Short mmCIF file of C-alpha atoms and ligand atoms in Angstrom, two decimals:
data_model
loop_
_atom_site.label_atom_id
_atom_site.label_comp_id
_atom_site.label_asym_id
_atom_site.label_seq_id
_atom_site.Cartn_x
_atom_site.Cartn_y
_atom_site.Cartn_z
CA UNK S 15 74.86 76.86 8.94
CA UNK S 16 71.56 76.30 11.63
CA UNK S 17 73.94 73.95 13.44
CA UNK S 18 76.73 76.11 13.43
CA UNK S 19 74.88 78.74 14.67
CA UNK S 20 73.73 76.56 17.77
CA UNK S 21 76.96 75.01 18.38
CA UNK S 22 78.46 78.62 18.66
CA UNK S 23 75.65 79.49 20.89
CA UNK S 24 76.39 76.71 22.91
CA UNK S 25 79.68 78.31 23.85
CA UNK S 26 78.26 81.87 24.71
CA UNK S 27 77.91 82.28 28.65
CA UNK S 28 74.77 84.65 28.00
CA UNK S 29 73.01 82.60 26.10
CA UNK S 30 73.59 79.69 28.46
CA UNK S 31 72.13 82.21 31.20
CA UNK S 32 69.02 82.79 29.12
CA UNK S 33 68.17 79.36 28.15
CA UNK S 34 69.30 77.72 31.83
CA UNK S 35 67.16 80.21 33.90
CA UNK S 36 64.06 80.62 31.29
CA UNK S 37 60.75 79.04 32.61
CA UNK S 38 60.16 76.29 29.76
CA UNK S 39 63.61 75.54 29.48
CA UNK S 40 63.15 71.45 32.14
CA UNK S 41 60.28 70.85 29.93
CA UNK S 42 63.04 70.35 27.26
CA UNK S 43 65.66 69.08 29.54
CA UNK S 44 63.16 66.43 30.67
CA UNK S 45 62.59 64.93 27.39
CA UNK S 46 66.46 64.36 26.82
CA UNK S 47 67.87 64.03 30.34
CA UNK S 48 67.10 61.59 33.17
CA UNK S 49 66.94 64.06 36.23
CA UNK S 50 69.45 65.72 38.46
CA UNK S 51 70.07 63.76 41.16
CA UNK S 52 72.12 59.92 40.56
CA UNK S 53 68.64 58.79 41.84
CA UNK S 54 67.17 59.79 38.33
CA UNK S 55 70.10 58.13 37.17
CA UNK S 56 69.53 54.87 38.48
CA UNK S 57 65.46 54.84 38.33
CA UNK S 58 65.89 55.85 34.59
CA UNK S 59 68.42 52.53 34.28
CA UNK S 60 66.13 50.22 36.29
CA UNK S 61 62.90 51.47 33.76
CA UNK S 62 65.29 50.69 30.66
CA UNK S 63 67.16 47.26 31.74
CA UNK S 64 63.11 46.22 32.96
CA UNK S 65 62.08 46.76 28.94
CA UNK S 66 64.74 44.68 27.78
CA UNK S 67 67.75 48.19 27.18
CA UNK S 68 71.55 48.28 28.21
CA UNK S 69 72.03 51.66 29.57
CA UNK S 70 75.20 53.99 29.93
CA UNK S 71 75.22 56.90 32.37
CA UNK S 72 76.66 59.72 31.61
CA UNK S 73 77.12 62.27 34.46
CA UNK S 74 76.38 65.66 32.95
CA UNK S 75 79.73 68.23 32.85
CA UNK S 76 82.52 69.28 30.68
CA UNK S 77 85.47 71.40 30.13
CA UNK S 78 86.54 71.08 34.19
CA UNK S 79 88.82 73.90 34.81
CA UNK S 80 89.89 73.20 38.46
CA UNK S 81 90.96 70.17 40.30
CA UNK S 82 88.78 70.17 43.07
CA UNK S 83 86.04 69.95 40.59
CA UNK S 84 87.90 67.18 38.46
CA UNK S 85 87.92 65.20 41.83
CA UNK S 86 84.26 65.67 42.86
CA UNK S 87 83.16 64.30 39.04
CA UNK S 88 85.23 60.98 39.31
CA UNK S 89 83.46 60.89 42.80
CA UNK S 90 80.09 61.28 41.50
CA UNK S 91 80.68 58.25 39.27
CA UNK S 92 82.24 56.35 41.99
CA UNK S 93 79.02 57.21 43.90
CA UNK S 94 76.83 56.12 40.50
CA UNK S 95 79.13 52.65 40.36
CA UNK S 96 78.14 52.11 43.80
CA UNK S 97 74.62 52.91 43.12
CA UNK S 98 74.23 51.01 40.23
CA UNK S 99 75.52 47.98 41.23
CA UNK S 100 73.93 47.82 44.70
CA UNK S 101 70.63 47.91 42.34
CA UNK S 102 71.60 44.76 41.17
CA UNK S 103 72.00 46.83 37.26
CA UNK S 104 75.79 46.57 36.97
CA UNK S 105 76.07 42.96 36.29
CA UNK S 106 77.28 41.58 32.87
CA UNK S 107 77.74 45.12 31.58
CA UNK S 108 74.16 45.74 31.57
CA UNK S 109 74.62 49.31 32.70
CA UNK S 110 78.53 50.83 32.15
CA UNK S 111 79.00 54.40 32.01
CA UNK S 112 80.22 57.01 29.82
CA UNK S 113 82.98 59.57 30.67
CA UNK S 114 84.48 62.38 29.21
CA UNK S 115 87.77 63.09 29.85
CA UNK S 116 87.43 66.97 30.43
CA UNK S 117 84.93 66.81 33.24
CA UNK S 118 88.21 64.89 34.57
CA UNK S 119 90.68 66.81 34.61
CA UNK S 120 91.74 66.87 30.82
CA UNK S 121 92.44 70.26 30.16
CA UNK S 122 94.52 71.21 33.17
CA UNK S 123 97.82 71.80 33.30
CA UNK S 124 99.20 68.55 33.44
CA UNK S 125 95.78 67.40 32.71
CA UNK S 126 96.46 63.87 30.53
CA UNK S 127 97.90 62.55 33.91
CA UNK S 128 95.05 63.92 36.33
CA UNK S 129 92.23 62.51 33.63
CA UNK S 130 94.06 59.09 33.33
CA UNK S 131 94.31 58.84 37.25
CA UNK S 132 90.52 59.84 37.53
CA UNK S 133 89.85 57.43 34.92
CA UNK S 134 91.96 54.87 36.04
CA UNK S 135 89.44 54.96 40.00
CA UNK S 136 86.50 54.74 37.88
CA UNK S 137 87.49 51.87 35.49
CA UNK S 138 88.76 50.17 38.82
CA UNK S 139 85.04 50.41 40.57
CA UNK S 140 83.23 49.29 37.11
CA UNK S 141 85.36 46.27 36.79
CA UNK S 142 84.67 45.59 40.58
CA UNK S 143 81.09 45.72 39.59
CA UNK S 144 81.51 43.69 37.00
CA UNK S 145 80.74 46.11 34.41
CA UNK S 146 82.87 48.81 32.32
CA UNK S 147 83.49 52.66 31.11
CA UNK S 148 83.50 53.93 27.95
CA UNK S 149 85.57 57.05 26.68
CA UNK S 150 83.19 59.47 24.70
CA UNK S 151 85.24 61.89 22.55
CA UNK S 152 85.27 65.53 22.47
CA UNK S 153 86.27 68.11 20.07
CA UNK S 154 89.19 67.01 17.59
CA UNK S 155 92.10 69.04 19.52
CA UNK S 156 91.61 65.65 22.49
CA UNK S 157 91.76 62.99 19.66
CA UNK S 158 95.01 61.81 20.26
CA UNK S 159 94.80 62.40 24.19
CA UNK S 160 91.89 60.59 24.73
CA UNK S 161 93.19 57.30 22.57
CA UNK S 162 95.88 57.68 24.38
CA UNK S 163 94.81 57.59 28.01
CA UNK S 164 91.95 54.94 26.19
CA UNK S 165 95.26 52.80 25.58
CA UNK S 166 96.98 53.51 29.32
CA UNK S 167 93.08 52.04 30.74
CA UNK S 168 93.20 49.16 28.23
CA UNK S 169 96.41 47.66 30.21
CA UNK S 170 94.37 46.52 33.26
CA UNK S 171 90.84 47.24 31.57
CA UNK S 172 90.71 45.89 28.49
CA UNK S 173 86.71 46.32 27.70
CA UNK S 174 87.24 50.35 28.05
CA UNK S 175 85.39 51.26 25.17
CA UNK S 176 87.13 53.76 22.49
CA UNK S 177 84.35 56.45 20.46
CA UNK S 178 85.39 57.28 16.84
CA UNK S 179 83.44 59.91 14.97
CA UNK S 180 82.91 59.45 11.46
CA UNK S 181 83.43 63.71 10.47
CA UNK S 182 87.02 63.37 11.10
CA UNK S 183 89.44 62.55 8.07
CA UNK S 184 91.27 60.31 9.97
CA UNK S 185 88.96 58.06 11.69
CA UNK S 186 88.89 55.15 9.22
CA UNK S 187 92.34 54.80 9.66
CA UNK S 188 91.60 54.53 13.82
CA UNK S 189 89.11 52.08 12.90
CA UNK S 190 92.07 49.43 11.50
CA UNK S 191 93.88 50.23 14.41
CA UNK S 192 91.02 49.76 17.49
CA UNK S 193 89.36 46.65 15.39
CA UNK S 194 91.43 44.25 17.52
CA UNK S 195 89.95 41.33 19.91
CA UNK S 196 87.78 42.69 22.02
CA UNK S 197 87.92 46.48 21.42
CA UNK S 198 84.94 48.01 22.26
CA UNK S 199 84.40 50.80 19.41
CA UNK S 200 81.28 52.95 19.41
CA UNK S 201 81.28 54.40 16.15
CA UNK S 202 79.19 58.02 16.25
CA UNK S 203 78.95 60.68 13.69
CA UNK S 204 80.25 63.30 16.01
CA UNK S 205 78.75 66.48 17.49
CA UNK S 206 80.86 69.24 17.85
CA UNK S 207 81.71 72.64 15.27
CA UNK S 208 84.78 71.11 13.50
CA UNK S 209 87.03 72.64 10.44
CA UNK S 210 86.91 71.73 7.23
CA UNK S 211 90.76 70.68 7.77
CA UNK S 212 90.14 67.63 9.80
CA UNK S 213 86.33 67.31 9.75
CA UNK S 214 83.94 66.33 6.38
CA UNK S 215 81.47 69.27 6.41
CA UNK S 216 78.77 67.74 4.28
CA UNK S 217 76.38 65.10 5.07
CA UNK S 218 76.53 62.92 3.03
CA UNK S 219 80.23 62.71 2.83
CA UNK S 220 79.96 62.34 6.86
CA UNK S 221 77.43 59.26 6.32
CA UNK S 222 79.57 57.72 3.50
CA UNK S 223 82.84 58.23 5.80
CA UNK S 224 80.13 56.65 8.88
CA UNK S 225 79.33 53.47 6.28
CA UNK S 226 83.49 53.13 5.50
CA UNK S 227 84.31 52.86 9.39
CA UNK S 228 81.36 50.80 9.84
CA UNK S 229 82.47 48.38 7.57
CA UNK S 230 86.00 48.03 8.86
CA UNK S 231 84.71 47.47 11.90
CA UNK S 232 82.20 45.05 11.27
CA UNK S 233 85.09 42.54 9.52
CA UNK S 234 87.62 43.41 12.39
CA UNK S 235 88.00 41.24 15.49
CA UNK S 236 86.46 44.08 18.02
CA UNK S 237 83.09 44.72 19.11
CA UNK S 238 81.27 47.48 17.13
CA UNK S 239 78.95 49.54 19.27
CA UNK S 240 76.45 51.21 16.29
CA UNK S 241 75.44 55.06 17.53
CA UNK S 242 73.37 56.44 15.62
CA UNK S 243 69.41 57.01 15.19
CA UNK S 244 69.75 57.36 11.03
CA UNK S 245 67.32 55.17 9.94
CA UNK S 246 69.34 54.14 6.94
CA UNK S 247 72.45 53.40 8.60
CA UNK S 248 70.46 51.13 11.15
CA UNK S 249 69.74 49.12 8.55
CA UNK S 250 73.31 48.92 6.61
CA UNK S 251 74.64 48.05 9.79
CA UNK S 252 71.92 44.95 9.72
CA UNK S 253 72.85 44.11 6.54
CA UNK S 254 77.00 44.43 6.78
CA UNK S 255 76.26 42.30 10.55
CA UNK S 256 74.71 39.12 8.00
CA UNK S 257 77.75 39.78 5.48
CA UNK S 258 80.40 39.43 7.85
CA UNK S 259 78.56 37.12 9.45
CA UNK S 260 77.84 38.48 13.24
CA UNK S 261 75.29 37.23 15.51
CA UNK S 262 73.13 39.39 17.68
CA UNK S 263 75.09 39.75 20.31
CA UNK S 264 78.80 40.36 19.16
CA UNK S 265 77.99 44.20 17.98
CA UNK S 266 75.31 46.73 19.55
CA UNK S 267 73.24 49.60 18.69
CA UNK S 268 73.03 52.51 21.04
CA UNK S 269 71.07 55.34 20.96
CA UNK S 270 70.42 58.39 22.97
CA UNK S 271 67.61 58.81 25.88
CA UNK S 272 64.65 60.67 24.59
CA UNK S 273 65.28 60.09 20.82
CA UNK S 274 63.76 57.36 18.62
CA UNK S 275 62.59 55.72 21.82
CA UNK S 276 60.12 53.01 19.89
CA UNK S 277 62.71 52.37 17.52
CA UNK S 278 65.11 51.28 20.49
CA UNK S 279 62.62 49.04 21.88
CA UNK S 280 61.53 47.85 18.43
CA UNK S 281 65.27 46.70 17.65
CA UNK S 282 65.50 45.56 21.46
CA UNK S 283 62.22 43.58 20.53
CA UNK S 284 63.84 41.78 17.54
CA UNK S 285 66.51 40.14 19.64
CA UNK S 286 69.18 43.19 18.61
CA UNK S 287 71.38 44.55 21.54
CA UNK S 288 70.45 48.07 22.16
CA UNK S 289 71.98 50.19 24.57
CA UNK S 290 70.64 53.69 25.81
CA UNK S 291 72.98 56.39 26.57
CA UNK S 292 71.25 58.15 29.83
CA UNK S 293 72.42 61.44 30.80
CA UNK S 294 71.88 63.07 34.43
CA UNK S 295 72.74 65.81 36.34
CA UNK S 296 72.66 69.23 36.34
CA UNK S 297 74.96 70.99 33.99
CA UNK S 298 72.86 70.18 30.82
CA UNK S 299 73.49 72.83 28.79
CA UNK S 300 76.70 72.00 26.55
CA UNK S 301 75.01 68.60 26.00
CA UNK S 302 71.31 69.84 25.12
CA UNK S 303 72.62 72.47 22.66
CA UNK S 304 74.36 69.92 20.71
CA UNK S 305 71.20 67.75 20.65
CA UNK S 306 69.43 70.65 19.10
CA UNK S 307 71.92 71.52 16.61
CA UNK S 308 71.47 67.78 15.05
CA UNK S 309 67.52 68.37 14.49
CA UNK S 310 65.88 71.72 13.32
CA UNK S 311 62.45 69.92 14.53
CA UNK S 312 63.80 69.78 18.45
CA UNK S 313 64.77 73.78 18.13
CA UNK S 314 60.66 74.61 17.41
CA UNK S 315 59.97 72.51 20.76
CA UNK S 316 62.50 74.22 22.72
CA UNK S 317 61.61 77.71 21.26
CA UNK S 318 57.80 77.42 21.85
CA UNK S 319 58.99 76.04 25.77
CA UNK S 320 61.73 78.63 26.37
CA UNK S 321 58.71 80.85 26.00
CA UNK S 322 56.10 79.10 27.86
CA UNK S 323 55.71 79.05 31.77
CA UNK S 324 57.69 75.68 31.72
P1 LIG D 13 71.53 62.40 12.29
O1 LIG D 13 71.81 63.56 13.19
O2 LIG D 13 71.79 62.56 10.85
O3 LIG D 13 70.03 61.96 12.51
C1 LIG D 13 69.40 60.93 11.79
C2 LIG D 13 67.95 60.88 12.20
O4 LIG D 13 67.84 60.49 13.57
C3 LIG D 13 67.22 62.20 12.13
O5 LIG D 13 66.71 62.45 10.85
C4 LIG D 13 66.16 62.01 13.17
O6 LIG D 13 65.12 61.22 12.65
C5 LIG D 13 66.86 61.27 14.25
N1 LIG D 13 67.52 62.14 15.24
C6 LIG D 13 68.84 62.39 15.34
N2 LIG D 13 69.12 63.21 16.37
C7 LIG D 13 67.95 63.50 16.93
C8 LIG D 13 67.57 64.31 18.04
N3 LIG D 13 68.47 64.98 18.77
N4 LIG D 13 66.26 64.39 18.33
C9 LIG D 13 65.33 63.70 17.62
N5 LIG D 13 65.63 62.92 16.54
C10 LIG D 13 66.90 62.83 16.21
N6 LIG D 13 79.16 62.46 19.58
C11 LIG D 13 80.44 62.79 19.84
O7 LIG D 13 81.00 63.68 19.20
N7 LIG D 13 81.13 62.12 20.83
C12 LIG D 13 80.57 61.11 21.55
O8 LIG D 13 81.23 60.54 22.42
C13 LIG D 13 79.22 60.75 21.25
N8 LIG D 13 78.60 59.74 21.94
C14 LIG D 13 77.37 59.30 21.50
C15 LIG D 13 76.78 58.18 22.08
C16 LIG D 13 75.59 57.69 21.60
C17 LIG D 13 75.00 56.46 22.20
C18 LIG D 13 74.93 58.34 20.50
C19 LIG D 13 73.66 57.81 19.92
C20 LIG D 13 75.49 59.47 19.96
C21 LIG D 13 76.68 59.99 20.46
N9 LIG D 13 77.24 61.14 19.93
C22 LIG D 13 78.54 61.46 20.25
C23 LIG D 13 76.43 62.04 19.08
C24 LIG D 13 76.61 61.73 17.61
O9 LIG D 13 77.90 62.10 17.19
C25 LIG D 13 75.58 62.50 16.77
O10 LIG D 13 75.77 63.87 16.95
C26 LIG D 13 74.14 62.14 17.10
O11 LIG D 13 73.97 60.78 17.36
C27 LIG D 13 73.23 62.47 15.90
O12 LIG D 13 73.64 61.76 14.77
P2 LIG D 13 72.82 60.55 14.12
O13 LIG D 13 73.82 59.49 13.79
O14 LIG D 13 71.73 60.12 15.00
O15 LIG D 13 72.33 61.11 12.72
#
């Protein structure tokens, strides 16, 4: 109900007036987001990779409603690319980045073409910088779209990583089909206001659907990238990685910047791959709402600092 509320909110312009202009409101967007500027970006990268993280940038925007912006977000992360590899991060995959398809053009007319183009640039400069993109998902209505421009990339960029979220009904069955050689799955719970006609509404049933996909995963051929901070799901993924007998190293946990931060270096510390999902930039908003709405306890800190002087 709490999270509904404050995925709702999320959506109102007036409250994203309130919150983006209100004194205390960067005290909050500090904790979860790198900075502004692709220089935050790639200082926030260099700090992680130096403690022993993978990173993945994600440059902050959604829902693009006109082309010209479409274009100037695939440039941004043609600019990040660049950035990031002549930092000497890009190497190996150490840092990739993370793209949703409606800062891209998704949602335009004619907008599957425009986002796989766009896409198709910044998979281009990641390979040439010898690392990769991954495809987050979005709300359930860009399912399909997004695994299918995800397949179009996977042609001449195989690593493109896929995201699956465990609420939907049909994800398990996605799971058999992305589990192939190679695949690159990151396997989330998913974040967004979904019906009860595609989406499990409780949580439990949304961690028992998580442990299912998980578990097909694990025994497929792909690479299972682990996204979640759930304490308890950390450790079934430990224990299905020793049954199906994976070494650290052919699956990853990820997590996101700002939360559980001594847990990711404590896994990091035990020889686990973990990689840190790093947002940046300044449309924050969508993104920080939906952080909220997973944990009650973040909506106290961002209440008392909406109200402080910041
Ligand atoms: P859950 O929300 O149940 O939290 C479990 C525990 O983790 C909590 O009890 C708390 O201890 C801690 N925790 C969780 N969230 C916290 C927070 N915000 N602040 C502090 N502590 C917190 N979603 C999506 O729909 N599409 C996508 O592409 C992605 N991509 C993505 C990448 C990565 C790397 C991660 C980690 C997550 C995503 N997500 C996502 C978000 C995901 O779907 C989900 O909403 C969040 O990860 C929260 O779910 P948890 O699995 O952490 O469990």
């Amino acid at each position: 109900m709490f999270r509904e509320i404050l995925l709702r909110a999320s959506e109102s312009e007036l409250v994203q007036h309130v919150v983006q202009t209100a004194p205390g409101s960067r005290t909050v967007v500090r904790r979860f987001v790198a900075g502004a500027g692709v220089e935050d970006a790639v200082r926030a990268a260099t700090d992680l990779e130096g403690a022993g993280l993978r990173v993945t940038l994600d440059h902050l925007g959604e829902d693009t409603t006109d082309p010209a912006r479409a274009r100037a977000v695939r440039d941004a992360y043609l600019d990040l690319i660049a950035r990031l590899s002549a930092a000497g991060l890009t190497g190996g995959g150490q840092a990739e980045a993370s793209l949703k398809l409606s800062a891209v053009g998704q949602a335009l007319p004619d907008g599957e073409k425009i986002a796989l183009d766009h896409a198709r640039e910044i998979c281009s400069a990641a390979h040439a910088a010898g690392t990769t993109v991954t495809l987050d998902m979005e709300d359930h209505t860009t399912t399909d779209s997004t695994l299918a421009v995800l397949q179009e990339l996977r042609v001449d960029f195989p690593t493109t990583g896929a995201v699956v979220q465990a609420y939907l009904h049909r994800t398990e069955g996605d799971c058999h089909d992305l589990a192939t050689a190679g695949s690159r799955v990151r396997l989330c719970k998913g974040a967004y206001a979904e019906p009860a006609s595609v989406a499990h509404q409780g949580a439990h049933e949304v961690d028992l659907s998580y442990v299912r996909c998980l578990k097909v995963l694990m025994a497929g051929q792909g690479y299972p990238m682990i996204a979640t901070h759930d304490p308890r799901l950390v450790a079934i993924a430990g224990s299905l990685a020793g049954q199906y007998g994976r070494a650290a190293g052919s699956y990853e946990y990820q997590m996101l910047y700002g939360v559980r931060p001594e847990e990711q270096r404590r896994l990091a510390a035990r020889g686990e791959t973990m990689r840190v999902y790093v947002p940046y930039g300044t449309q924050w908003y969508g993104y920080l709402t939906r952080r909220l709405a997973e944990r009650p306890a973040n909506t106290g800190f961002f209440l008392r600092a909406l109200v402080s002087r910041g």
